[in-house]
Coordinates of C-alpha atoms in Angstrom, one line a residue:
M1 CA 14.9 -5.7 -5.6
A2 CA 13.8 -4.4 -9.0
P3 CA 10.2 -3.1 -9.1
V4 CA 7.9 -6.0 -10.9
Q5 CA 6.4 -4.6 -14.5
Q6 CA 3.2 -4.6 -15.1
V7 CA 1.6 -7.0 -17.8
S8 CA -0.1 -4.9 -20.9
M9 CA -2.6 -5.5 -22.4
C10 CA -1.1 -3.6 -25.7
N11 CA -0.1 -6.6 -27.5
H12 CA -0.4 -10.5 -26.4
N13 CA 2.2 -11.6 -28.0
E14 CA 4.8 -9.1 -25.7
I15 CA 3.9 -10.8 -22.4
D16 CA 7.2 -13.0 -22.2
D17 CA 9.1 -9.5 -22.6
T18 CA 7.6 -8.3 -19.2
I19 CA 10.1 -7.5 -16.4
G20 CA 10.4 -8.8 -13.1
T21 CA 8.3 -11.6 -12.1
E22 CA 7.3 -13.2 -15.2
I23 CA 4.2 -15.7 -15.7
N24 CA 3.6 -18.9 -18.1
L25 CA 0.5 -19.0 -18.9
M26 CA -0.2 -22.5 -20.2
E27 CA 1.7 -23.8 -17.2
R28 CA -1.0 -22.4 -14.4
Q29 CA -3.9 -23.4 -16.9
V30 CA -4.7 -26.0 -14.1
N31 CA -4.7 -23.6 -11.5
I32 CA -6.5 -20.8 -13.4
E33 CA -9.2 -23.3 -13.6
E34 CA -9.2 -24.8 -10.0
I35 CA -9.5 -20.6 -8.8
K36 CA -12.4 -20.0 -10.9
K37 CA -13.9 -23.7 -9.4
R38 CA -13.2 -21.6 -6.3
I39 CA -14.6 -18.7 -7.3
M40 CA -17.9 -20.3 -7.9
K41 CA -17.8 -21.7 -4.4
L42 CA -17.5 -18.1 -3.0
N43 CA -19.8 -16.7 -4.3
L44 CA -22.3 -19.5 -3.2
A45 CA -21.0 -19.5 0.1
N46 CA -21.7 -15.5 0.2
G47 CA -23.7 -14.9 3.5
N48 CA -22.1 -18.0 5.3
V49 CA -18.8 -18.0 7.0
M50 CA -19.0 -21.4 8.3
N51 CA -16.7 -22.3 5.7
S52 CA -14.2 -19.8 7.0
H53 CA -14.0 -21.0 10.5
D54 CA -11.5 -22.9 12.3
K55 CA -11.9 -26.1 11.5
S56 CA -9.9 -28.2 14.0
G57 CA -12.0 -28.5 16.3
N58 CA -10.0 -26.1 18.7
C59 CA -11.8 -24.5 21.6
D60 CA -10.5 -21.0 20.6
R61 CA -12.8 -18.2 21.5
Q62 CA -14.4 -16.2 18.8
D63 CA -13.6 -12.8 18.4
N64 CA -15.1 -10.3 20.5
L65 CA -16.0 -7.5 17.9
K66 CA -18.0 -4.4 18.4
G67 CA -18.5 -4.1 15.0
P68 CA -16.1 -3.9 12.0
E69 CA -13.8 -1.0 11.9
G70 CA -11.2 0.7 9.8
K71 CA -8.2 3.0 10.8
V72 CA -6.7 5.5 8.9
L73 CA -3.5 7.4 9.3
V74 CA -4.1 10.9 8.2
L75 CA -0.6 12.6 7.9
Y76 CA -1.5 16.1 7.6
T77 CA 1.1 18.2 5.9
G78 CA -0.1 21.4 5.1
G79 CA -2.0 22.9 2.6
T80 CA -5.7 25.2 1.9
I81 CA -7.4 21.9 3.3
G82 CA -6.6 22.6 7.4
M83 CA -6.3 26.5 6.7
V84 CA -8.7 28.8 9.3
R85 CA -9.7 32.5 9.0
N86 CA -7.1 34.6 10.8
E87 CA -8.4 38.0 12.7
I88 CA -8.6 40.1 9.6
G89 CA -10.3 36.9 7.7
A90 CA -7.6 35.4 5.4
L91 CA -6.6 31.7 5.2
A92 CA -3.3 30.7 7.1
P93 CA -1.9 27.7 8.4
I94 CA -2.3 27.6 12.2
P95 CA -0.3 24.6 14.0
N96 CA -1.8 22.5 16.7
I97 CA -5.7 23.6 16.1
F98 CA -6.6 20.9 13.0
V99 CA -7.2 18.0 15.8
D100 CA -9.6 19.6 17.8
T101 CA -11.4 21.9 15.4
V102 CA -12.5 18.7 13.6
K103 CA -13.7 17.7 17.0
N104 CA -16.2 20.2 17.0
Y105 CA -17.9 19.0 13.5
P106 CA -20.3 16.2 14.3
Y107 CA -19.8 14.8 10.6
L108 CA -16.0 14.3 10.8
H109 CA -16.2 13.5 14.2
D110 CA -18.8 11.5 16.5
R111 CA -18.2 12.0 19.7
A112 CA -20.8 9.9 21.5
Y113 CA -18.9 6.7 20.1
A114 CA -15.3 7.8 21.1
D115 CA -16.5 8.9 24.7
K116 CA -17.8 5.3 24.7
E117 CA -15.8 2.9 23.1
L118 CA -12.6 4.3 22.6
N119 CA -11.2 5.1 26.0
N120 CA -9.6 8.4 25.4
S121 CA -7.2 7.3 23.1
G122 CA -7.2 10.3 21.7
S123 CA -8.5 9.0 17.6
L124 CA -11.1 10.4 16.1
V125 CA -14.0 8.4 14.7
L126 CA -16.4 9.3 11.8
P127 CA -20.4 8.6 12.2
I128 CA -21.7 5.7 10.7
T129 CA -23.8 5.5 8.2
G130 CA -25.8 3.7 5.8
T131 CA -23.6 3.1 2.8
D132 CA -20.6 2.6 4.7
N133 CA -19.4 -0.9 5.4
R134 CA -17.3 -0.2 8.3
R135 CA -16.8 2.8 10.8
I136 CA -13.9 4.5 10.2
I137 CA -11.1 5.2 13.3
Y138 CA -8.5 8.0 12.3
D139 CA -5.5 9.5 13.8
V140 CA -4.0 12.5 12.8
L141 CA -0.3 13.1 12.2
E142 CA 0.1 16.6 11.9
Y143 CA 3.8 18.2 10.1
S144 CA 5.4 21.0 11.9
P145 CA 5.9 23.3 10.2
L146 CA 3.0 23.1 8.3
L147 CA 4.2 23.3 4.6
D148 CA 2.8 25.3 1.4
S149 CA 3.2 22.7 -0.8
S150 CA 5.1 24.7 -3.3
N151 CA 8.0 24.7 -0.8
M152 CA 7.8 21.0 -0.8
T153 CA 10.8 18.6 -1.9
M154 CA 11.9 15.5 -2.0
D155 CA 13.3 15.3 1.8
N156 CA 9.5 16.0 2.2
W157 CA 8.6 12.8 0.2
I158 CA 11.4 10.9 1.7
R159 CA 9.6 11.9 5.5
I160 CA 6.2 11.0 4.2
A161 CA 6.8 7.4 2.9
N162 CA 9.1 7.1 6.0
D163 CA 6.1 7.8 8.1
I164 CA 3.8 6.1 6.2
R165 CA 6.3 3.1 6.8
N166 CA 6.8 3.4 10.2
S167 CA 2.6 2.8 11.1
Y168 CA 2.1 0.6 8.2
E169 CA 0.9 -2.2 10.4
D170 CA -1.1 -0.5 12.7
F171 CA -3.6 0.8 10.0
D172 CA -5.3 0.1 7.0
G173 CA -5.5 2.9 4.9
F174 CA -2.8 6.7 5.1
V175 CA -4.7 10.1 4.0
V176 CA -2.1 12.6 3.3
L177 CA -3.8 15.8 3.2
H178 CA -1.8 18.4 1.1
G179 CA -1.5 21.7 -0.8
T180 CA -2.6 21.5 -4.2
D181 CA 0.4 22.9 -6.3
T182 CA 2.6 20.1 -6.0
L183 CA -0.2 17.5 -5.1
S184 CA 0.8 15.5 -8.5
Y185 CA 4.8 15.5 -8.0
T186 CA 4.2 14.0 -4.4
A187 CA 1.7 11.3 -5.6
S188 CA 4.3 10.3 -8.1
A189 CA 7.3 10.2 -6.2
L190 CA 5.4 8.3 -3.6
S191 CA 3.9 5.8 -5.7
F192 CA 7.4 4.6 -7.0
M193 CA 9.1 5.1 -3.2
L194 CA 6.6 2.7 -1.8
E195 CA 7.5 -0.5 -3.3
A196 CA 5.5 -3.8 -2.8
L197 CA 2.6 -1.2 -1.6
G198 CA -0.5 -3.3 -0.4
K199 CA -2.9 -0.9 1.1
T200 CA -4.7 2.4 0.1
V201 CA -2.7 6.1 0.0
V202 CA -5.3 9.1 -0.8
I203 CA -3.5 12.0 -1.6
T204 CA -6.2 15.2 -1.5
G205 CA -6.4 19.0 -0.5
S206 CA -8.9 21.3 -1.4
Q207 CA -9.7 25.2 -3.0
L208 CA -11.0 25.9 0.1
P209 CA -10.8 24.8 4.2
I210 CA -12.5 21.9 5.4
F211 CA -14.2 24.6 8.1
D212 CA -15.4 26.8 5.1
S213 CA -19.3 26.8 5.1
R214 CA -19.0 26.6 1.4
S215 CA -15.9 23.6 1.0
D216 CA -14.9 21.1 -1.5
G217 CA -12.1 20.3 1.2
L218 CA -14.6 18.7 3.2
S219 CA -16.1 16.3 0.7
N220 CA -12.4 15.4 -0.6
F221 CA -11.3 14.8 3.0
L222 CA -14.6 12.4 4.1
T223 CA -14.3 10.6 1.4
S224 CA -10.3 10.1 1.4
L225 CA -11.2 8.4 4.4
V226 CA -14.1 6.6 3.8
I227 CA -12.2 5.3 0.5
A228 CA -8.8 4.9 2.8
G229 CA -11.1 2.5 5.4
N230 CA -13.1 0.5 3.1
H231 CA -11.4 -0.2 0.6
N232 CA -8.2 -2.0 -0.2
I233 CA -6.7 -0.5 -2.9
P234 CA -3.2 -1.0 -3.2
E235 CA -1.8 2.6 -4.7
V236 CA -1.1 6.2 -4.1
C237 CA -3.9 7.7 -5.5
V238 CA -6.0 11.3 -5.5
F239 CA -8.8 11.8 -4.2
F240 CA -10.6 15.2 -5.9
G241 CA -14.1 16.0 -6.4
T242 CA -15.7 12.7 -6.6
Q243 CA -12.9 11.0 -8.9
L244 CA -10.1 8.6 -7.2
M245 CA -7.0 8.9 -9.7
R246 CA -4.1 6.7 -9.6
G247 CA -1.7 9.6 -8.3
N248 CA 1.4 9.2 -11.0
R249 CA -1.4 9.6 -13.5
T250 CA -2.6 13.1 -12.5
S251 CA -1.8 16.8 -13.1
K252 CA -3.3 19.9 -11.8
V253 CA -5.4 21.1 -14.8
A254 CA -7.3 24.2 -13.0
S255 CA -6.1 27.1 -10.1
A256 CA -9.4 27.8 -9.1
S257 CA -11.8 25.1 -10.0
F258 CA -13.5 22.6 -7.5
E259 CA -12.0 19.7 -10.5
A260 CA -9.2 20.8 -9.9
F261 CA -6.9 17.5 -10.9
A262 CA -7.3 15.4 -13.9
S263 CA -6.3 12.2 -15.5
P264 CA -6.4 12.5 -18.9
N265 CA -4.5 9.0 -20.1
C266 CA -6.0 6.7 -17.8
S267 CA -9.8 6.2 -16.5
A268 CA -10.8 7.0 -12.8
L269 CA -9.9 4.0 -9.8
A270 CA -13.5 5.0 -8.2
I271 CA -16.3 7.2 -8.6
A272 CA -17.7 8.4 -5.7
G273 CA -21.5 8.9 -6.1
I274 CA -24.7 8.1 -3.7
K275 CA -22.3 5.2 -3.8
I276 CA -18.0 4.6 -4.0
E277 CA -18.3 2.3 -7.5
V278 CA -14.3 1.1 -7.6
N279 CA -13.2 0.0 -10.8
Y280 CA -11.5 -3.4 -9.9
H281 CA -10.2 -4.0 -13.1
S282 CA -8.5 -0.6 -13.2
I283 CA -6.1 -1.2 -10.2
F284 CA -2.5 -1.6 -10.9
R285 CA -1.6 -5.1 -8.6
Q286 CA 1.9 -6.0 -8.0
S287 CA 3.0 -9.5 -8.6
A288 CA 6.1 -9.7 -6.6
L289 CA 6.3 -11.9 -3.3
E290 CA 7.5 -9.3 -1.1
K291 CA 6.9 -7.4 2.1
F292 CA 5.9 -3.4 1.7
H293 CA 9.3 -1.7 1.3
V294 CA 10.3 1.7 1.1
H295 CA 13.6 3.5 -0.8
K296 CA 14.3 6.6 0.6
V297 CA 17.2 8.3 -2.0
L298 CA 16.2 10.4 -4.6
N299 CA 18.6 11.5 -7.6
R300 CA 17.9 15.3 -7.3
N301 CA 20.1 16.0 -10.5
V302 CA 17.0 16.0 -13.1
G303 CA 15.2 18.1 -14.4
L304 CA 12.3 19.1 -17.4
L305 CA 13.3 20.8 -20.6
R306 CA 10.7 22.0 -22.7
I307 CA 11.2 22.4 -26.3
F308 CA 10.0 26.0 -27.8
P309 CA 10.9 27.2 -31.2
S310 CA 14.2 28.9 -31.8
I311 CA 15.6 27.0 -28.7
T312 CA 19.6 27.4 -28.8
A313 CA 21.9 24.8 -28.3
D314 CA 23.8 26.5 -26.0
L315 CA 20.8 26.4 -23.6
V316 CA 20.2 22.6 -24.3
R317 CA 24.1 22.0 -23.8
A318 CA 24.1 24.2 -20.6
F319 CA 21.0 21.9 -19.4
V320 CA 22.7 18.8 -19.8
Q321 CA 26.1 19.6 -18.6
P322 CA 27.0 18.0 -15.1
P323 CA 25.8 17.1 -12.7
T324 CA 22.9 16.8 -14.7
A325 CA 21.8 12.9 -14.6
G326 CA 18.4 12.8 -16.1
V327 CA 16.4 15.1 -18.4
V328 CA 12.8 15.1 -19.3
L329 CA 12.5 16.3 -22.9
Q330 CA 9.5 17.9 -23.6
T331 CA 8.4 17.6 -27.1
Y332 CA 5.9 18.9 -29.5
G333 CA 2.9 16.1 -30.1
A334 CA 3.6 13.0 -30.7
G335 CA 7.3 13.2 -29.5
N336 CA 8.8 15.7 -32.2
I337 CA 11.7 18.5 -32.6
P338 CA 12.9 20.3 -35.4
A339 CA 14.7 17.6 -37.1
N340 CA 16.6 20.4 -39.1
R341 CA 18.8 21.2 -35.9
E342 CA 21.5 19.0 -36.1
D343 CA 23.2 21.6 -33.5
I344 CA 20.6 20.3 -30.7
I345 CA 20.6 16.5 -31.5
E346 CA 24.8 16.5 -31.3
V347 CA 24.5 17.9 -28.2
L348 CA 21.2 15.2 -27.4
R349 CA 23.6 12.6 -28.4
E350 CA 26.9 13.8 -26.7
A351 CA 24.9 14.0 -23.7
S352 CA 23.2 10.1 -24.1
K353 CA 26.6 9.0 -24.8
R354 CA 28.2 10.6 -21.4
G355 CA 25.5 8.7 -19.7
V356 CA 22.8 11.1 -18.9
I357 CA 19.1 9.4 -19.3
I358 CA 16.9 11.7 -21.7
V359 CA 13.2 10.8 -22.0
S360 CA 10.6 12.3 -24.3
I361 CA 7.7 13.3 -23.6
T362 CA 4.5 15.1 -25.6
Q363 CA 4.0 18.5 -24.1
C364 CA 0.0 17.6 -24.6
S365 CA -1.9 17.0 -22.1
K366 CA -3.4 13.8 -23.8
G367 CA -1.7 10.7 -25.9
G368 CA 1.8 10.4 -25.9
V369 CA 5.0 10.2 -28.1
T370 CA 5.4 7.8 -31.0
D371 CA 8.1 7.5 -33.8
L372 CA 5.7 7.7 -36.3
Y373 CA 7.3 10.8 -37.5
E374 CA 10.9 11.8 -39.0
S375 CA 11.7 13.6 -35.6
G376 CA 10.4 11.4 -33.6
K377 CA 12.6 7.8 -35.1
L378 CA 15.6 10.7 -34.5
L379 CA 15.1 10.7 -31.1
L380 CA 15.4 7.3 -30.7
E381 CA 18.3 6.9 -32.9
V382 CA 20.2 9.4 -30.6
G383 CA 19.7 7.6 -27.5
I384 CA 16.7 9.4 -26.1
T385 CA 13.9 7.0 -24.4
P386 CA 10.4 7.7 -25.6
G387 CA 8.2 8.4 -22.1
S388 CA 5.0 6.8 -23.5
D389 CA 2.4 8.7 -22.1
M390 CA 3.4 10.0 -19.0
T391 CA 2.7 13.0 -17.2
P392 CA 6.0 15.2 -16.7
E393 CA 5.1 14.8 -12.8
A394 CA 5.3 11.3 -12.9
A395 CA 7.9 11.4 -15.7
L396 CA 10.7 13.5 -13.6
T397 CA 9.6 11.7 -10.0
K398 CA 10.0 8.3 -11.8
L399 CA 13.8 9.1 -13.3
A400 CA 14.9 10.6 -9.8
Y401 CA 13.8 7.1 -8.9
V402 CA 15.2 4.9 -11.2
L403 CA 18.9 6.9 -11.1
S404 CA 18.7 6.4 -7.7
K405 CA 19.2 2.5 -8.1
T406 CA 22.9 2.2 -8.1
D407 CA 22.2 -1.9 -8.6
W408 CA 21.6 -1.2 -12.0
D409 CA 23.5 -0.2 -14.9
I410 CA 22.2 2.3 -17.4
N411 CA 20.8 0.2 -19.8
T412 CA 18.7 -1.1 -17.2
K413 CA 18.3 2.3 -15.7
R414 CA 17.1 2.9 -19.7
H415 CA 15.0 -0.3 -19.9
M416 CA 12.9 0.7 -16.7
M417 CA 12.3 4.5 -18.1
R418 CA 10.6 3.0 -20.7
S419 CA 8.7 0.2 -18.6
N420 CA 5.5 0.5 -16.7
L421 CA 6.4 -0.2 -12.9
R422 CA 3.8 1.3 -11.2
G423 CA 0.8 2.2 -13.9
E424 CA 2.7 5.3 -14.7
L425 CA 2.3 4.8 -18.7
T426 CA 0.8 2.7 -21.5
T427 CA 2.8 0.4 -22.9
C428 CA 3.7 1.0 -27.2
S429 CA 4.2 -1.8 -29.3
V430 CA 1.9 -2.0 -32.2
N431 CA 3.2 -1.5 -34.9
G432 CA 5.3 0.8 -33.2
Q433 CA 2.4 3.1 -32.8
F434 CA 1.1 4.5 -29.2
C435 CA -1.3 2.1 -28.1
Q436 CA -4.3 3.4 -25.9
V437 CA -5.3 1.0 -23.6
E438 CA -6.2 0.3 -19.8
D439 CA -3.4 -0.4 -17.5
S440 CA -4.0 -4.0 -16.5
D441 CA -2.7 -7.0 -14.3
L442 CA -1.9 -10.7 -15.3
V443 CA -6.3 -11.3 -14.3
K444 CA -6.6 -9.5 -17.7
T445 CA -4.1 -11.4 -19.2
V446 CA -5.8 -14.2 -18.3
S447 CA -8.9 -12.9 -19.4
L448 CA -7.9 -12.4 -22.9
R449 CA -7.6 -16.4 -22.7
G450 CA -11.6 -16.5 -21.6
D451 CA -10.9 -16.9 -18.1
G452 CA -12.1 -13.5 -16.9
V453 CA -10.4 -13.9 -13.3
D454 CA -10.8 -11.0 -11.0
V455 CA -8.9 -12.3 -7.9
S456 CA -9.1 -9.7 -5.6
Q457 CA -12.8 -8.3 -6.3
P458 CA -14.7 -9.5 -2.7
N459 CA -17.8 -10.9 -2.3
G460 CA -21.0 -9.8 -0.2
D461 CA -18.9 -10.6 2.6
G462 CA -16.2 -8.7 1.7
R463 CA -14.1 -12.0 1.1
T464 CA -12.0 -13.0 -1.6
I465 CA -10.3 -15.9 -3.9
L466 CA -7.7 -15.3 -1.2
H467 CA -9.4 -15.9 2.0
L468 CA -10.7 -19.3 0.5
A469 CA -7.8 -20.7 -0.7
C470 CA -6.2 -19.9 2.8
C471 CA -8.8 -21.7 4.8
E472 CA -8.6 -24.6 2.7
G473 CA -5.0 -25.1 2.9
D474 CA -4.1 -25.0 -1.3
L475 CA -0.6 -23.8 -1.3
K476 CA -0.4 -24.0 -4.9
I477 CA -3.7 -22.0 -5.7
V478 CA -2.4 -19.6 -3.1
R479 CA 1.1 -18.9 -4.8
T480 CA -0.8 -18.9 -8.2
L481 CA -3.1 -16.4 -6.5
L482 CA -0.1 -14.0 -4.8
E483 CA 1.7 -13.9 -8.4
M484 CA -2.0 -12.8 -9.8
G485 CA -1.9 -9.8 -7.8
A486 CA -4.4 -10.8 -4.9
N487 CA -4.2 -8.5 -2.0
V488 CA -3.2 -10.2 1.3
H489 CA -4.3 -7.4 3.4
I490 CA -8.2 -7.3 2.4
K491 CA -10.4 -7.6 5.8
D492 CA -14.0 -9.4 5.1
R493 CA -16.7 -7.7 6.9
F494 CA -16.1 -10.6 10.2
N495 CA -12.4 -8.3 9.7
R496 CA -10.4 -11.6 9.0
T497 CA -7.8 -11.6 6.4
P498 CA -6.2 -14.1 4.5
L499 CA -3.4 -14.5 7.6
T500 CA -6.6 -15.1 10.0
E501 CA -7.8 -18.0 7.7
A502 CA -4.3 -19.7 7.6
V503 CA -3.3 -19.2 11.4
E504 CA -6.5 -20.5 12.9
N505 CA -6.7 -23.7 10.5
N506 CA -2.5 -24.1 11.2
F507 CA -1.4 -23.9 7.5
H508 CA 2.3 -23.8 8.6
E509 CA 3.6 -23.0 4.9
I510 CA 0.9 -20.5 3.8
I511 CA 1.3 -18.4 6.7
K512 CA 4.9 -17.9 5.7
L513 CA 3.9 -17.4 2.1
L514 CA 1.7 -15.1 3.1
L515 CA 4.0 -13.1 6.0
Q516 CA 6.6 -13.2 2.5
C517 CA 4.2 -11.2 0.7
G518 CA 3.7 -8.4 3.5
A519 CA 1.2 -10.3 6.1
H520 CA 0.8 -8.9 9.2
L521 CA -1.7 -10.0 12.2
H522 CA -3.7 -7.0 12.7
E523 CA -5.3 -7.8 15.7
S524 CA -5.4 -5.9 19.0
S525 CA -2.6 -7.0 21.6
L526 CA -5.2 -7.6 24.1
V527 CA -7.3 -9.9 21.3
L528 CA -3.8 -11.7 20.0
G529 CA -3.4 -12.4 24.4
E530 CA -6.6 -14.0 24.3
K531 CA -6.2 -16.3 21.5
L532 CA -2.5 -17.6 22.8
C533 CA -4.4 -17.9 26.3
S534 CA -7.1 -20.1 24.8
A535 CA -5.0 -22.1 22.5
A536 CA -2.5 -23.2 25.7
A537 CA -5.1 -23.9 28.3
C538 CA -6.7 -26.4 25.5
G539 CA -3.2 -27.6 24.5
N540 CA -3.4 -26.5 21.4
L541 CA 0.2 -26.5 20.1
K542 CA -0.5 -26.6 16.2
R543 CA -2.4 -23.1 17.0
L544 CA 0.6 -21.7 19.6
Q545 CA 3.0 -22.7 16.7
S546 CA 0.8 -20.7 14.1
L547 CA 0.5 -17.6 16.0
H548 CA 4.2 -17.4 16.4
I549 CA 5.6 -18.1 13.0
A550 CA 2.8 -15.2 11.9
G551 CA 4.9 -12.7 14.5
A552 CA 2.5 -12.9 17.7
N553 CA 4.4 -12.4 20.9
L554 CA 3.7 -15.3 23.0
S555 CA 4.0 -13.1 26.1
L556 CA 1.3 -11.5 25.3
S557 CA -1.8 -11.7 28.3
D558 CA -5.0 -12.1 28.4
S559 CA -7.9 -9.6 29.9
S560 CA -7.0 -11.2 33.2
G561 CA -3.2 -10.3 32.8
R562 CA -2.8 -14.1 32.1
T563 CA -0.1 -15.4 29.0
A564 CA -0.5 -18.3 27.5
L565 CA 2.5 -19.6 29.9
H566 CA 0.1 -19.3 33.0
H567 CA -2.4 -20.7 31.1
A568 CA -0.2 -23.7 30.1
A569 CA 0.7 -24.2 33.9
L570 CA -2.6 -23.8 35.1
H571 CA -4.1 -26.8 32.8
D572 CA -0.6 -28.7 33.2
R573 CA 0.0 -28.4 29.5
T574 CA 3.4 -29.7 29.8
A575 CA 4.3 -30.0 25.7
T576 CA 2.6 -26.3 25.6
A577 CA 4.7 -24.8 28.5
Q578 CA 7.9 -26.8 26.9
F579 CA 7.1 -24.9 23.4
L580 CA 6.7 -21.5 25.1
L581 CA 9.7 -21.3 27.2
E582 CA 11.6 -22.2 24.3
H583 CA 10.6 -19.4 22.4
G584 CA 11.0 -16.9 25.4
A585 CA 7.9 -16.8 27.0
D586 CA 8.2 -14.5 29.8
L587 CA 8.8 -16.8 33.1
K588 CA 8.2 -13.5 35.7
H589 CA 5.1 -12.1 34.3
V590 CA 2.4 -11.7 37.0
D591 CA -1.6 -11.6 36.4
L592 CA -3.8 -8.9 38.2
L593 CA -4.3 -11.4 41.1
G594 CA -0.4 -11.3 41.2
H595 CA 0.5 -14.9 40.3
T596 CA 3.5 -16.1 37.9
P597 CA 3.2 -19.1 35.8
Y598 CA 5.3 -20.6 38.7
A599 CA 2.5 -20.0 41.4
L600 CA -0.3 -21.4 39.0
A601 CA 1.4 -24.4 38.6
Q602 CA 1.6 -24.9 42.5
I603 CA -1.9 -24.1 42.7
S604 CA -2.9 -27.1 40.2
G605 CA -0.4 -29.1 41.4
A606 CA 1.4 -29.4 37.8
K607 CA 4.7 -30.8 39.1
N608 CA 6.2 -31.4 35.6
I609 CA 5.3 -27.9 34.6
M610 CA 7.1 -26.7 38.4
K611 CA 10.1 -28.8 37.2
I612 CA 10.5 -27.0 33.9
L613 CA 9.7 -23.8 35.3
D614 CA 12.5 -24.5 37.7
I615 CA 15.3 -25.5 34.8
A616 CA 14.5 -22.4 32.9
S617 CA 14.7 -19.9 35.6
N618 CA 18.0 -20.8 36.6
V619 CA 18.8 -20.9 33.5
S620 CA 17.6 -17.5 32.4
N621 CA 19.4 -16.5 36.2
S622 CA 22.7 -18.1 34.2
K623 CA 22.5 -16.4 31.4
Q624 CA 21.6 -12.7 33.4
F625 CA 25.1 -13.5 35.6
K626 CA 27.0 -14.0 32.8
N627 CA 26.0 -11.0 31.7
I628 CA 26.8 -9.2 34.6
A629 CA 29.5 -10.8 34.6

């Protein structure tokens, strides 16, 4: 599926030209007004979660939470940040010592809490502070071999993307520890490869290792963990110094400074001071109603060519020869090349006609390309695509991504290169001039009409308008919020997501819509087992259906080892048992006392349950016999 373009604020008249999911603001006006009313209700309910609790009158147990926790996966790929000094005092990457070393630092690992609460799981945990919303528990996946970032390749980007995909539902956020030299390339590539991203990915590194006495690595690592575990910013970000920046807007600007990265054409997403101040309006929000997935293919036949005085046509011709499929052309100033070099212009024209996609960006660190000057207009005439204010790193990795989309024709690919897919560029449109504005989402577009709606900003309890809409069961409002970029993964301070609200109020269509947008059950197997068993004991068939639709395994057990089928048998819930059996519940599961569901049905005298269990057992045995035969 094609990525969805972000709506630009540059020119309100051009909203209808956006690609992907187009939004008719006039048709939504009624929904927008209703959303505003619900936001007011949400703010009034701040500090009172009674309106979010299950309203169906069931006897489900409440989640037994020892306190809110954020789970983060750290992908340690290498780089200075994890190095230690060897026997001669030189910095070196030494495998398999990072986690053990971290455990010796009390500001990186709360050993007492881990020993008491984590049951030797091997996870690390940050000490709680007064400024953190939740305790951060993190696991470290160390790469082998550890990579100097100058050795990083597209294969490594694909591996990182796959590792995030494989653990996506198990963690609230991700931190990638990376060398600084190619960090911006990796951040840019991942921003395109991670499609429909709904969780925070922070890439960080350092100029000095975490374990040095004077280090930027410690602060960068700690703050990245806190951001990834506490804040839902569904982008690939770079944290360095005090700024959280959009990854595909960054470049390394200093080789030895602690402020080594900058984002010259896009303001920071967050600033880390005494508190972490998030600029919610700057967050790029995907509005596609689809699950997170990874695009695992990149076209490697791309390159960067920088125009310089007296560059020869032969050099340019050699650069654009097959197998080259795409070129990022770094031009002078606002997109200029020598207008008197017909030989170079003809080479570029021929390459463009052959299907080579050539994207023009500026050699300047600030600003972008325009067609104000003669040479800039000339580039458009020969088929070169303007790249606005993209960084070289973003332009190159985006080109590799776009060219790998085999279902797009050449015109679509060129259109995508000048379109804003992940917040990587600022749309140019006002009188043909480059327009410096903040990247935005539909919420900002709506605010142009005086509505001022921010659908993902939480209240004091961490609850969003999507939580409330899912609690109240308004499918139209939920759909509108999701199309406006509302995030399905945000947890309130009671560890409840919008999906939790929909499940506990049995709104099946909303559950399906949330799942379509990538929502998933985040509770542990034990907590889900308790919920299933409680619903079965009460005969709450709707709740079991809700949990099943949401993806719960109906054979999960509670702390006694009993499944929902055990409890249905024990409490003689015939309809419940029938539903569980129809959906694959385990007939032969044994609880801690050695009882099967059938044994509990015998104990409780549940004759109807015994009959349907006998029938189900015979059917199961018959299928097994056929498989053996």
